GROMACS .gro file of N, CA and C in nm:
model
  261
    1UNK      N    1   0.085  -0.117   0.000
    1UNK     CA    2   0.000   0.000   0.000
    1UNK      C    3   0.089   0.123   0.000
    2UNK      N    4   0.079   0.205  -0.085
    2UNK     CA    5   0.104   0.308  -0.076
    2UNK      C    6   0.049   0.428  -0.051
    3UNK      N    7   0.039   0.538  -0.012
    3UNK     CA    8  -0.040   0.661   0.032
    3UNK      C    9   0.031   0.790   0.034
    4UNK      N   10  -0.033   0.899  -0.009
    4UNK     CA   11   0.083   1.039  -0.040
    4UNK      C   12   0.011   1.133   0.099
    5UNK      N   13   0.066   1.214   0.149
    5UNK     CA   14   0.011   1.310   0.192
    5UNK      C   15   0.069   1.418   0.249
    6UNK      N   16   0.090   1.520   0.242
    6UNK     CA   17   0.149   1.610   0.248
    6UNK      C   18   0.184   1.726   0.423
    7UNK      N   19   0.301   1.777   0.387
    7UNK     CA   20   0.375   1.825   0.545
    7UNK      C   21   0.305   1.971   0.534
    8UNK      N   22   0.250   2.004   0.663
    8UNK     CA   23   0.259   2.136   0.667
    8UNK      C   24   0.323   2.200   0.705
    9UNK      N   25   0.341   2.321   0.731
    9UNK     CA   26   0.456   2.378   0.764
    9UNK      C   27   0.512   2.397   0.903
   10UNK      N   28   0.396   2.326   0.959
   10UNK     CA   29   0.502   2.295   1.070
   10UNK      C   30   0.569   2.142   1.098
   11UNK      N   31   0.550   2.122   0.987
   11UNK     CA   32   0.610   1.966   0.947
   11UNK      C   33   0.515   1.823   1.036
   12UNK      N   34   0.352   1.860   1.015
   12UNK     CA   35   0.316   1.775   1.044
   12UNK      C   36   0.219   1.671   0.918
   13UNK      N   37   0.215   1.582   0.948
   13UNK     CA   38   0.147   1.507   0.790
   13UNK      C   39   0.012   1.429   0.888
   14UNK      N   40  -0.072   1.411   0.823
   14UNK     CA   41  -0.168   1.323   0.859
   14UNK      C   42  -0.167   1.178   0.845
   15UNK      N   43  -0.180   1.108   0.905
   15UNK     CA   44  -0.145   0.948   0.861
   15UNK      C   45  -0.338   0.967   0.768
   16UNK      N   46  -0.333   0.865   0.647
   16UNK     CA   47  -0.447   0.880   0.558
   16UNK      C   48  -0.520   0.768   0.644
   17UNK      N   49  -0.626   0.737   0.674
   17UNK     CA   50  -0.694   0.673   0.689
   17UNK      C   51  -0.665   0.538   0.720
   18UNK      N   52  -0.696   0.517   0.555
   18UNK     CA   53  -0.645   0.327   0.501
   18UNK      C   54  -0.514   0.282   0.577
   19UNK      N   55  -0.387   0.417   0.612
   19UNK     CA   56  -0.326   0.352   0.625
   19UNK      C   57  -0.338   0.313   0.805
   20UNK      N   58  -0.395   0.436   0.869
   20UNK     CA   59  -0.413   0.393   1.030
   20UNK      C   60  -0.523   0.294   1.044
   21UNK      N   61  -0.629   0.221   0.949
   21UNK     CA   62  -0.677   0.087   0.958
   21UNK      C   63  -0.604  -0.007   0.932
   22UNK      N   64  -0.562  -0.026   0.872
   22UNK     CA   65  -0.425  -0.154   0.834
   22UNK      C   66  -0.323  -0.165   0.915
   23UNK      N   67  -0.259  -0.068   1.023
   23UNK     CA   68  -0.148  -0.064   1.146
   23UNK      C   69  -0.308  -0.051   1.269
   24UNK      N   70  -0.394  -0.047   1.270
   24UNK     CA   71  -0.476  -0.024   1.420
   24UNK      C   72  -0.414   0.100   1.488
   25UNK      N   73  -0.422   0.187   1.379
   25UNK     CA   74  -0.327   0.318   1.472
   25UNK      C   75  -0.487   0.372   1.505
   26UNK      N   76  -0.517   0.444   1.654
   26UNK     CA   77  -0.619   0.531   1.692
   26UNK      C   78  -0.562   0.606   1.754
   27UNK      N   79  -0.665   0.728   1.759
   27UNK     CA   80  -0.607   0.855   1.848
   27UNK      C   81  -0.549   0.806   2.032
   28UNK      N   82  -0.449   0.880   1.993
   28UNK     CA   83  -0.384   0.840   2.166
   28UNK      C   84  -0.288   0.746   2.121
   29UNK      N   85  -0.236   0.677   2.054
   29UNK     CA   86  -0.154   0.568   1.980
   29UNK      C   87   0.017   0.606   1.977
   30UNK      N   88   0.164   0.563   2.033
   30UNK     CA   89   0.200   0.567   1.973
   30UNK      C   90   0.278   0.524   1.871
   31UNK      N   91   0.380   0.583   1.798
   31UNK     CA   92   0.409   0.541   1.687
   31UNK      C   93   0.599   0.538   1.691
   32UNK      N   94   0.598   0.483   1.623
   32UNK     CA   95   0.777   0.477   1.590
   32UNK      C   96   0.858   0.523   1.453
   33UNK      N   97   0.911   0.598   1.460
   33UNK     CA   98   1.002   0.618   1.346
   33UNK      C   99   1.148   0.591   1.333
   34UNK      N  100   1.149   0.461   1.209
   34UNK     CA  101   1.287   0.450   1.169
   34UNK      C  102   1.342   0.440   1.030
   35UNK      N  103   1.478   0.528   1.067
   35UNK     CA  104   1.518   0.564   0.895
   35UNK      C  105   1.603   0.443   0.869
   36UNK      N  106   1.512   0.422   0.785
   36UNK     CA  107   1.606   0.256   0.673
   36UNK      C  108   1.645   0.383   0.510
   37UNK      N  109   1.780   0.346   0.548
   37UNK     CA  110   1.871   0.424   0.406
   37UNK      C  111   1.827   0.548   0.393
   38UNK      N  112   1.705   0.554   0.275
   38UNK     CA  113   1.657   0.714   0.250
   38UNK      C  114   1.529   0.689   0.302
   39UNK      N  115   1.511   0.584   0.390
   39UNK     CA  116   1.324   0.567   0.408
   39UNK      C  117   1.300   0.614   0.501
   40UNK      N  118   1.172   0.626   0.580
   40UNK     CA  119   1.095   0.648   0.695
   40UNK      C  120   1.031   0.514   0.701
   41UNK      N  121   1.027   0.455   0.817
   41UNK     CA  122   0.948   0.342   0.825
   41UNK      C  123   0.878   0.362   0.926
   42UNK      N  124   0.708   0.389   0.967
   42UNK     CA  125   0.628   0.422   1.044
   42UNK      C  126   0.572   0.301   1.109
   43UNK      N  127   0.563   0.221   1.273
   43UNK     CA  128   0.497   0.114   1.282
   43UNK      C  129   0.458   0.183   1.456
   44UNK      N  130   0.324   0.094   1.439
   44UNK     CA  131   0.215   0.141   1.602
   44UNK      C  132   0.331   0.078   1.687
   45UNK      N  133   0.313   0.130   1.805
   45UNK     CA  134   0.419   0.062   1.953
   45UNK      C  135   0.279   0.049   2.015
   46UNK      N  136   0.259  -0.116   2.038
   46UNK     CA  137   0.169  -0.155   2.152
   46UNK      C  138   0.146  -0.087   2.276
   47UNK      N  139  -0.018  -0.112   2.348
   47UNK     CA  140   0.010  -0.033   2.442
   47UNK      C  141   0.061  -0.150   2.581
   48UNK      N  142   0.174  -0.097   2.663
   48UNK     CA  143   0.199  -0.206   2.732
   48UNK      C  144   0.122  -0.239   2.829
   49UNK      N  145   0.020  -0.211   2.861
   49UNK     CA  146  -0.119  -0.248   2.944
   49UNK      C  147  -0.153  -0.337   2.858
   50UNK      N  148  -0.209  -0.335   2.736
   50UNK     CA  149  -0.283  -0.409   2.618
   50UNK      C  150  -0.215  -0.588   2.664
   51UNK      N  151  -0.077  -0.542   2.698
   51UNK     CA  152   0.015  -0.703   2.661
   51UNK      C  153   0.035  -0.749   2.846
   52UNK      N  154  -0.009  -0.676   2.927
   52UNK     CA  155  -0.009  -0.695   3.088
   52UNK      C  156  -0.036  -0.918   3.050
   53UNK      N  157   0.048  -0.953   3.149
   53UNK     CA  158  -0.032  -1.111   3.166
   53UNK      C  159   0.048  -1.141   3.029
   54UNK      N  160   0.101  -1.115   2.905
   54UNK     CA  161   0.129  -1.190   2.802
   54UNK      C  162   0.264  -1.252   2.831
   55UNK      N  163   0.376  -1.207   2.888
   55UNK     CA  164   0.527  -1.254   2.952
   55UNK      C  165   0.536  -1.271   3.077
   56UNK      N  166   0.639  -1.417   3.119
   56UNK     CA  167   0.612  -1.426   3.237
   56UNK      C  168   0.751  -1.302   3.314
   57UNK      N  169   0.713  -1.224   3.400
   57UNK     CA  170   0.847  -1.171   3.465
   57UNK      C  171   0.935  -1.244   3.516
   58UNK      N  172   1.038  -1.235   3.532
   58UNK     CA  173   1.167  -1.306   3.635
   58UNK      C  174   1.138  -1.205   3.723
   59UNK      N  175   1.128  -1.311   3.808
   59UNK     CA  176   1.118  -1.287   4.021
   59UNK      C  177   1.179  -1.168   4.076
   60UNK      N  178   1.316  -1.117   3.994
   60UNK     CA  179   1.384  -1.027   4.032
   60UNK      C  180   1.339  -0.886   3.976
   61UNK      N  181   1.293  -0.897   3.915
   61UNK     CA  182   1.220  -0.769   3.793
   61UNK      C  183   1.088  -0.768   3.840
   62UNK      N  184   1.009  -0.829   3.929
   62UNK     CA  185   0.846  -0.803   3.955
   62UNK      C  186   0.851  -0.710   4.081
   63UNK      N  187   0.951  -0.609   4.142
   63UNK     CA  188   0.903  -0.512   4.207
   63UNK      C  189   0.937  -0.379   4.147
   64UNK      N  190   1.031  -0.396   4.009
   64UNK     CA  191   1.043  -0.269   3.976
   64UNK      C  192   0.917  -0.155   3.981
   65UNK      N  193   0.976  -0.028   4.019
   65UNK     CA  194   0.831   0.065   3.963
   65UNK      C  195   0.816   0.075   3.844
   66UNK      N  196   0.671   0.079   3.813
   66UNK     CA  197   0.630   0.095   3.665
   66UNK      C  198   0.687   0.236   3.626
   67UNK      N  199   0.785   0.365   3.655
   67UNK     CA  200   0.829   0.428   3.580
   67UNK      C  201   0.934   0.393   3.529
   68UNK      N  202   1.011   0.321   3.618
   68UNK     CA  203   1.122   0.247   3.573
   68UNK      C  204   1.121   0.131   3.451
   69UNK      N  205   1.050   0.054   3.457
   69UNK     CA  206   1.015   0.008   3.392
   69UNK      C  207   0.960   0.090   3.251
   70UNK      N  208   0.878   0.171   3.243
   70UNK     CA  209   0.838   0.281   3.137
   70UNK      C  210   0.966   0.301   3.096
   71UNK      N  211   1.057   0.380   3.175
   71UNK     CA  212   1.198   0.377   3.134
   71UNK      C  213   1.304   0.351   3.047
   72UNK      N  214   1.300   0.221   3.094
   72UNK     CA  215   1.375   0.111   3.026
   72UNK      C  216   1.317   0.076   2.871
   73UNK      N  217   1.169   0.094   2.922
   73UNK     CA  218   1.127   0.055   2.777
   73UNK      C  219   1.154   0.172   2.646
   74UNK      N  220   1.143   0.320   2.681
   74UNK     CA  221   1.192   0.372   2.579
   74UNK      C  222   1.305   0.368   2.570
   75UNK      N  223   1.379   0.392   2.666
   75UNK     CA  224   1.562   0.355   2.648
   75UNK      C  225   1.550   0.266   2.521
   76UNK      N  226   1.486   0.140   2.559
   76UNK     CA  227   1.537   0.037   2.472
   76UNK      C  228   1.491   0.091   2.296
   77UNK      N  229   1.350   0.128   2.324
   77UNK     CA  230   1.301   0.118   2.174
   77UNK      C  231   1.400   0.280   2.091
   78UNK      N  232   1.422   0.334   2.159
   78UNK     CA  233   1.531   0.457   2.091
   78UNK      C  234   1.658   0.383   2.079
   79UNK      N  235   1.767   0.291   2.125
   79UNK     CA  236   1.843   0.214   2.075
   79UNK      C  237   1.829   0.144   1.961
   80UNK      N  238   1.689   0.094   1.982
   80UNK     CA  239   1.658  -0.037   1.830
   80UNK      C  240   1.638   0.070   1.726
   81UNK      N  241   1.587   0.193   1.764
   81UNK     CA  242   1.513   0.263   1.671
   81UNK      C  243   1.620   0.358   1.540
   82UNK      N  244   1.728   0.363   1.660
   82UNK     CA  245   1.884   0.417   1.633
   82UNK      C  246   1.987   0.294   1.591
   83UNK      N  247   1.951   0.187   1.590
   83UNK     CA  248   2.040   0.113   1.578
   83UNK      C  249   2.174   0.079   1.666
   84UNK      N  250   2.171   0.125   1.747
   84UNK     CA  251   2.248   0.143   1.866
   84UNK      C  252   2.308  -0.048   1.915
   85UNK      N  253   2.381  -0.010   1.946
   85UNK     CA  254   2.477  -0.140   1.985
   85UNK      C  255   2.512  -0.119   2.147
   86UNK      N  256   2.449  -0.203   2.211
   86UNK     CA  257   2.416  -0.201   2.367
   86UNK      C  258   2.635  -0.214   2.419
   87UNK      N  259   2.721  -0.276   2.325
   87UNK     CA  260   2.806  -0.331   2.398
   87UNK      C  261   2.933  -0.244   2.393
   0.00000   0.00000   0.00000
């Protein structure tokens, strides 16, 4: 699928429709951006409530606070998002 739509000047674009039915993007949603070569690649980031109960925690990680945890989680997704090399 492809879709055009245009920046305004304060450099915001509308996602078209078709394409926020086909990703389940809704208002309040967010989103990720990563540059592959000359691309933009746009994909929804789950909400992590939505996935509560889906992984089991290790024993040592079930008292973190949930900001910490919030935390960690963008830490991580701005590394993947950057390509970043943890070592």
């Amino acid at each position: 699928m492809q879709m055009m739509a245009r920046v305004t000047s304060k450099g915001q674009v509308t996602i078209p429709k078709s394409v926020r039915e086909a990703l389940g993007i809704s208002p309040g949603d967010a989103v990720l951006f990563r540059i592959e070569s000359e691309q933009a690649v746009m994909q929804r980031i789950p909400d992590l409530i939505e996935l509560a109960g889906s992984v089991e925690v290790p024993p040592e990680k079930r008292d973190t606070p949930w900001e910490e945890v919030l935390a960690q989680t963008h830490e991580a997704w701005a590394r993947e998002a950057m390509d970043i090399d943890e070592s």
